[in-house]
Amino acid sequence: MGKYYKDTEELYTIYGYFLDNILKDPKIGSKLAKAGIVIKFVYTDPDAEITIDLKNPPKKEGYYGTFYLGKCDIEADVWSSQPADHSHRFWHGLENPIAGVAKGIIKQGGKVTAMLKLLPVIKPTFQQFPIALKEMGREDLIVTK
Amino acid sequence: MYGNTGKVIYINCSTGKTEIVSLDEDVYKNFIGGSGLAAKLFWDYADFDADPLSEKAVLILINGPLAGVPLSGTSRMSAVARSPLTGALAESSCGGYFPPQLRYAGYDGIIISGKCTVPSIIHIAHGSFNIVSSEELWGKTVGEAYVKIKEQYGERSRTLIIGPAGEHGVSYACILSDAHHAFGRCGLGAIMGSKNIKAIVIEPHKTIMKYFEEQKVKSLIKELTPRIKEYIISQVLHEFGSAGNLEGHMYTGDVPIKNWTSNFNEEMAEKLTGSTLTEKYLTKTGTCAYCVVACKRIVKVDEGPYSIPEGPGPEYETVAALGCLLGSSDLAAVCKAGRLCNEFGLDSISTGATIAWAMEAFEKGDLTEKDTGGITLRWGDMPTVIDTIIPSIARKEGPLGQLLSKGSRLAAKSINNNLIKYTAQSKGLEAPMHDPRGGGHGHALAYAVSPRGACHVSTAMHFMETGACNYPEIGFEFDLEALTDEKKPETMVLATAIGSIENSACFCQYADRSLTFAEMVGILNAVSGYHYSLQDALDAGWRIYHLKRLINHRFGLRACDDALTERMLEPARDGEPQGIMINFDGMIQRFYELMNMDNVEGVATVDTLHKYGLEQEAAIVWKKRK
């Protein structure tokens, strides 16, 4: 098991809360929706899978996309696989995704270029991730440099 | 000999004398090929007192040892001379289709000296080469000359052509290969023009190359090609071109805007990025020989004031230099301005940077209508840039054309020395479109210590600092924080060697990103039989770097010339890097220590030069000093 999440359920709880915030954020969510793609994140240690659908109409009103925790049948346009710890640090703005690919820590496939275009869009969320952890009472998971 | 042919064409344009120079295998092994071998030949053939545009000056074009191998990113060559823009060593690299044809014709390069009495071309075909009068091509744009040459020598002939800017001796005129690929930097087109050479034309030859290890080369090509194609950077380059990450760069503060006075503009990020170019104007992709990345853009702007027919489109540097730097987010205008630079044979980086400098100087009242011949300069005024400024630079017409054709440093000096403060250059070479204040502080060091001046491809620092490569086999396996000086001098030592190897083996710095260092050396060995260990390859890289610095020393450059301008080092005013200072002096001091370079003379110590086998060269430079 990795350093930050004790199990898959804990990972889903945290990412679920965070993504719920992001996908209804008018500034970030609206820009994400422009990508018009389905992204699948595959995590290891703990094993988990999260799909973000920015292509189909959102399932909930007031949201710019839909996310699914766990395996789902929606076909992904692009996928990315990495250790959950690496992702956790990434959302704090502490990991360079290009370096992650160069070192083989992150594996990707599909319309990678479409996902890369989202990097500038999600940059503001790096400040929101620690805030989300704090709101959840999980200050223990906040990573500093 | 394997890979290389061991033969270089020598042409004296004044006397008409031509000969084949045979080179020993040791020279190749010591200097690899491309930029390194060209620097070595420059050392041997150059008259160091000659003006860059004089009859005595030499222009040297040398293939990489891999040119002609059917592997992505290896069919390239380098050109070396003394720069009319900087007075220092000029070098530039170019892909396309000319390098493999030169190799198949049986030659590794061309040394050109003297001056033809009338405008001419150098024609290479079927084991012979000669100078042919071509007065009818003089004055033609690159595209016009290209069409005429193809009509005369056949559709499959390959060309290096200069435009009117080269003919008029514009300090940053470039050489275009097949009217698309460019030896962009340092004014090499002006040198070709000063020799009355409008073009070099090579007719197609049968594909013959001898490899040291035939089977190994084949299996490496098979193994590496899909990896290069699938690498994330290759995918972005293929789909969106080299401007594919302009948007991402913008958010880090890497893109200089309005003559480096700003590091962020959301509108430019969206309107000028590579995906917008693909969506709006791309008709098809283009490529260099044997490359699966295909990063080149073919574009067409159908309507409006900036309409252009289908043809070469802008890459990242052009988009940023003729868009962001000039305060314009009009992508159609950028396409047209870029096309004009190609047609006139102008380096788009120096063109954009010099115009941007003039715009700021005009805005501040330091440059007046008296200096510009009544032309008003305004940020983002693309009609004036396209209709008036670029053509006048290319033909050195009017006060403004004459002033800006000198490049930003000399233009500033000729008005008032104080105006140098808002140029963005090192050694007189305008900086490329990566602002070290946001892109990474290591870039600042790389720009300053690059022998040719501010350059992001002389070394591998740009890619190492952004995390795009990882070489644990030679000790580079740590992450770098962009906006600090931490580990930058140490990284720069390795980056210097890797950059020298890339530019001498003539690996494309895009296509080779997914290769390990060991694989780069492996393919070099398998093709050329150099028998390099990893350390041997690094040593060759450092040898080449030190030789280039010795050349610069003979041109009068010293450690104090490893400098950046005030504008490049002042804290950024906005964006991600706002307010952050670069520890430039600390980085450069440490780099000098690590490289055993004399901090006054700007060259390596005698012992260090001896270590790299540069005894004779050291004796000349250090003896002269005493």
mmCIF file of C-alpha atoms in Angstrom, chain A residues 9-135:
data_model
loop_
_atom_site.group_PDB
_atom_site.id
_atom_site.type_symbol
_atom_site.label_atom_id
_atom_site.label_comp_id
_atom_site.label_asym_id
_atom_site.label_seq_id
_atom_site.Cartn_x
_atom_site.Cartn_y
_atom_site.Cartn_z
ATOM 1 C CA GLU A 9 -12.433 3.364 -0.332
ATOM 2 C CA GLU A 10 -10.457 6.151 1.281
ATOM 3 C CA LEU A 11 -9.135 7.216 -2.125
ATOM 4 C CA TYR A 12 -12.652 7.287 -3.567
ATOM 5 C CA THR A 13 -13.920 9.346 -0.639
ATOM 6 C CA ILE A 14 -11.273 11.999 -1.107
ATOM 7 C CA TYR A 15 -11.326 12.172 -4.907
ATOM 8 C CA GLY A 16 -15.119 12.024 -4.883
ATOM 9 C CA TYR A 17 -15.335 15.097 -2.674
ATOM 10 C CA PHE A 18 -12.673 16.936 -4.663
ATOM 11 C CA LEU A 19 -14.099 16.149 -8.114
ATOM 12 C CA ASP A 20 -17.570 17.096 -6.958
ATOM 13 C CA ASN A 21 -16.218 20.554 -6.170
ATOM 14 C CA ILE A 22 -14.245 20.894 -9.380
ATOM 15 C CA LEU A 23 -16.955 19.768 -11.761
ATOM 16 C CA LYS A 24 -19.435 22.306 -10.492
ATOM 17 C CA ASP A 25 -16.934 25.152 -10.361
ATOM 18 C CA PRO A 26 -18.116 27.597 -13.072
ATOM 19 C CA LYS A 27 -14.632 28.755 -14.013
ATOM 20 C CA ILE A 28 -12.755 25.461 -14.002
ATOM 21 C CA GLY A 29 -15.651 23.129 -14.826
ATOM 22 C CA SER A 30 -16.688 25.098 -17.875
ATOM 23 C CA LYS A 31 -13.143 24.999 -19.266
ATOM 24 C CA LEU A 32 -12.830 21.292 -18.558
ATOM 25 C CA ALA A 33 -16.075 20.633 -20.402
ATOM 26 C CA LYS A 34 -14.664 22.215 -23.553
ATOM 27 C CA ALA A 35 -12.284 19.254 -23.860
ATOM 28 C CA GLY A 36 -15.235 17.012 -24.742
ATOM 29 C CA ILE A 37 -13.473 13.786 -23.794
ATOM 30 C CA VAL A 38 -13.786 10.865 -21.394
ATOM 31 C CA ILE A 39 -10.689 10.374 -19.215
ATOM 32 C CA LYS A 40 -9.935 7.258 -17.223
ATOM 33 C CA PHE A 41 -7.466 7.384 -14.322
ATOM 34 C CA VAL A 42 -6.114 4.054 -13.186
ATOM 35 C CA TYR A 43 -4.336 3.986 -9.830
ATOM 36 C CA THR A 44 -2.145 1.450 -8.097
ATOM 37 C CA ASP A 45 -1.433 1.090 -4.350
ATOM 38 C CA PRO A 46 -4.320 1.107 -3.689
ATOM 39 C CA ASP A 47 -5.859 -0.126 -6.910
ATOM 40 C CA ALA A 48 -8.630 2.167 -8.074
ATOM 41 C CA GLU A 49 -10.242 3.530 -11.219
ATOM 42 C CA ILE A 50 -11.916 6.878 -11.764
ATOM 43 C CA THR A 51 -13.605 7.969 -14.981
ATOM 44 C CA ILE A 52 -14.394 11.593 -15.746
ATOM 45 C CA ASP A 53 -16.916 12.125 -18.512
ATOM 46 C CA LEU A 54 -16.580 15.534 -20.118
ATOM 47 C CA LYS A 55 -18.195 14.373 -23.360
ATOM 48 C CA ASN A 56 -21.768 13.342 -22.570
ATOM 49 C CA PRO A 57 -24.367 15.612 -20.969
ATOM 50 C CA PRO A 58 -23.703 15.856 -17.203
ATOM 51 C CA LYS A 59 -25.889 13.577 -15.106
ATOM 52 C CA LYS A 60 -26.454 16.195 -12.407
ATOM 53 C CA GLU A 61 -27.734 19.715 -12.854
ATOM 54 C CA GLY A 62 -25.221 22.461 -12.144
ATOM 55 C CA TYR A 63 -22.300 20.242 -13.073
ATOM 56 C CA TYR A 64 -20.051 20.478 -16.134
ATOM 57 C CA GLY A 65 -19.229 16.781 -16.242
ATOM 58 C CA THR A 66 -19.793 13.465 -14.502
ATOM 59 C CA PHE A 67 -17.358 11.308 -12.576
ATOM 60 C CA TYR A 68 -17.525 7.621 -11.754
ATOM 61 C CA LEU A 69 -15.666 5.980 -8.896
ATOM 62 C CA GLY A 70 -14.728 2.403 -9.689
ATOM 63 C CA LYS A 71 -14.982 0.465 -12.913
ATOM 64 C CA CYS A 72 -17.493 1.789 -15.414
ATOM 65 C CA ASP A 73 -18.542 0.879 -18.948
ATOM 66 C CA ILE A 74 -18.080 4.251 -20.579
ATOM 67 C CA GLU A 75 -15.416 4.045 -23.223
ATOM 68 C CA ALA A 76 -12.489 6.320 -22.415
ATOM 69 C CA ASP A 77 -10.850 8.530 -25.052
ATOM 70 C CA VAL A 78 -7.689 8.682 -23.012
ATOM 71 C CA TRP A 79 -6.334 6.816 -20.028
ATOM 72 C CA SER A 80 -3.567 7.445 -17.547
ATOM 73 C CA SER A 81 -2.125 4.994 -15.062
ATOM 74 C CA GLN A 82 0.071 5.874 -12.090
ATOM 75 C CA PRO A 83 0.677 5.098 -8.410
ATOM 76 C CA ALA A 84 -1.974 6.711 -6.180
ATOM 77 C CA ASP A 85 0.767 8.441 -4.183
ATOM 78 C CA HIS A 86 2.111 10.121 -7.312
ATOM 79 C CA SER A 87 -1.358 11.345 -8.192
ATOM 80 C CA HIS A 88 -1.852 12.619 -4.646
ATOM 81 C CA ARG A 89 1.300 14.720 -4.929
ATOM 82 C CA PHE A 90 0.338 15.811 -8.445
ATOM 83 C CA TRP A 91 -2.892 17.345 -7.173
ATOM 84 C CA HIS A 92 -0.828 19.356 -4.726
ATOM 85 C CA GLY A 93 1.130 20.759 -7.705
ATOM 86 C CA LEU A 94 4.241 18.886 -6.607
ATOM 87 C CA GLU A 95 4.745 16.521 -9.536
ATOM 88 C CA ASN A 96 5.679 17.409 -13.097
ATOM 89 C CA PRO A 97 3.517 15.157 -15.318
ATOM 90 C CA ILE A 98 5.959 15.345 -18.233
ATOM 91 C CA ALA A 99 8.761 14.148 -15.961
ATOM 92 C CA GLY A 100 6.436 11.421 -14.688
ATOM 93 C CA VAL A 101 5.982 10.157 -18.243
ATOM 94 C CA ALA A 102 9.710 10.489 -19.044
ATOM 95 C CA LYS A 103 10.567 8.388 -16.001
ATOM 96 C CA GLY A 104 7.920 5.791 -16.762
ATOM 97 C CA ILE A 105 5.972 6.514 -13.554
ATOM 98 C CA ILE A 106 2.923 7.552 -15.561
ATOM 99 C CA LYS A 107 1.644 5.465 -18.472
ATOM 100 C CA GLN A 108 -0.843 6.917 -20.897
ATOM 101 C CA GLY A 109 -2.791 5.989 -23.968
ATOM 102 C CA GLY A 110 -5.468 7.294 -26.336
ATOM 103 C CA LYS A 111 -5.951 10.995 -27.043
ATOM 104 C CA VAL A 112 -3.120 12.068 -24.809
ATOM 105 C CA THR A 113 -2.870 15.456 -26.500
ATOM 106 C CA ALA A 114 -6.447 16.290 -25.498
ATOM 107 C CA MET A 115 -5.646 15.500 -21.881
ATOM 108 C CA LEU A 116 -2.440 17.536 -21.972
ATOM 109 C CA LYS A 117 -4.445 20.543 -23.072
ATOM 110 C CA LEU A 118 -6.216 20.374 -19.719
ATOM 111 C CA LEU A 119 -3.045 20.930 -17.706
ATOM 112 C CA PRO A 120 -3.254 24.733 -17.692
ATOM 113 C CA VAL A 121 -6.969 24.482 -16.878
ATOM 114 C CA ILE A 122 -6.494 22.305 -13.814
ATOM 115 C CA LYS A 123 -3.591 24.306 -12.436
ATOM 116 C CA PRO A 124 -5.835 26.398 -10.140
ATOM 117 C CA THR A 125 -7.149 23.158 -8.607
ATOM 118 C CA PHE A 126 -3.726 22.515 -7.073
ATOM 119 C CA GLN A 127 -4.644 25.129 -4.488
ATOM 120 C CA GLN A 128 -8.089 23.640 -4.005
ATOM 121 C CA PHE A 129 -6.975 20.072 -3.320
ATOM 122 C CA PRO A 130 -5.380 20.822 0.081
ATOM 123 C CA ILE A 131 -8.407 22.975 0.921
ATOM 124 C CA ALA A 132 -10.682 20.026 0.131
ATOM 125 C CA LEU A 133 -8.575 17.793 2.382
ATOM 126 C CA LYS A 134 -8.871 20.340 5.173
ATOM 127 C CA GLU A 135 -12.633 20.593 4.721
#
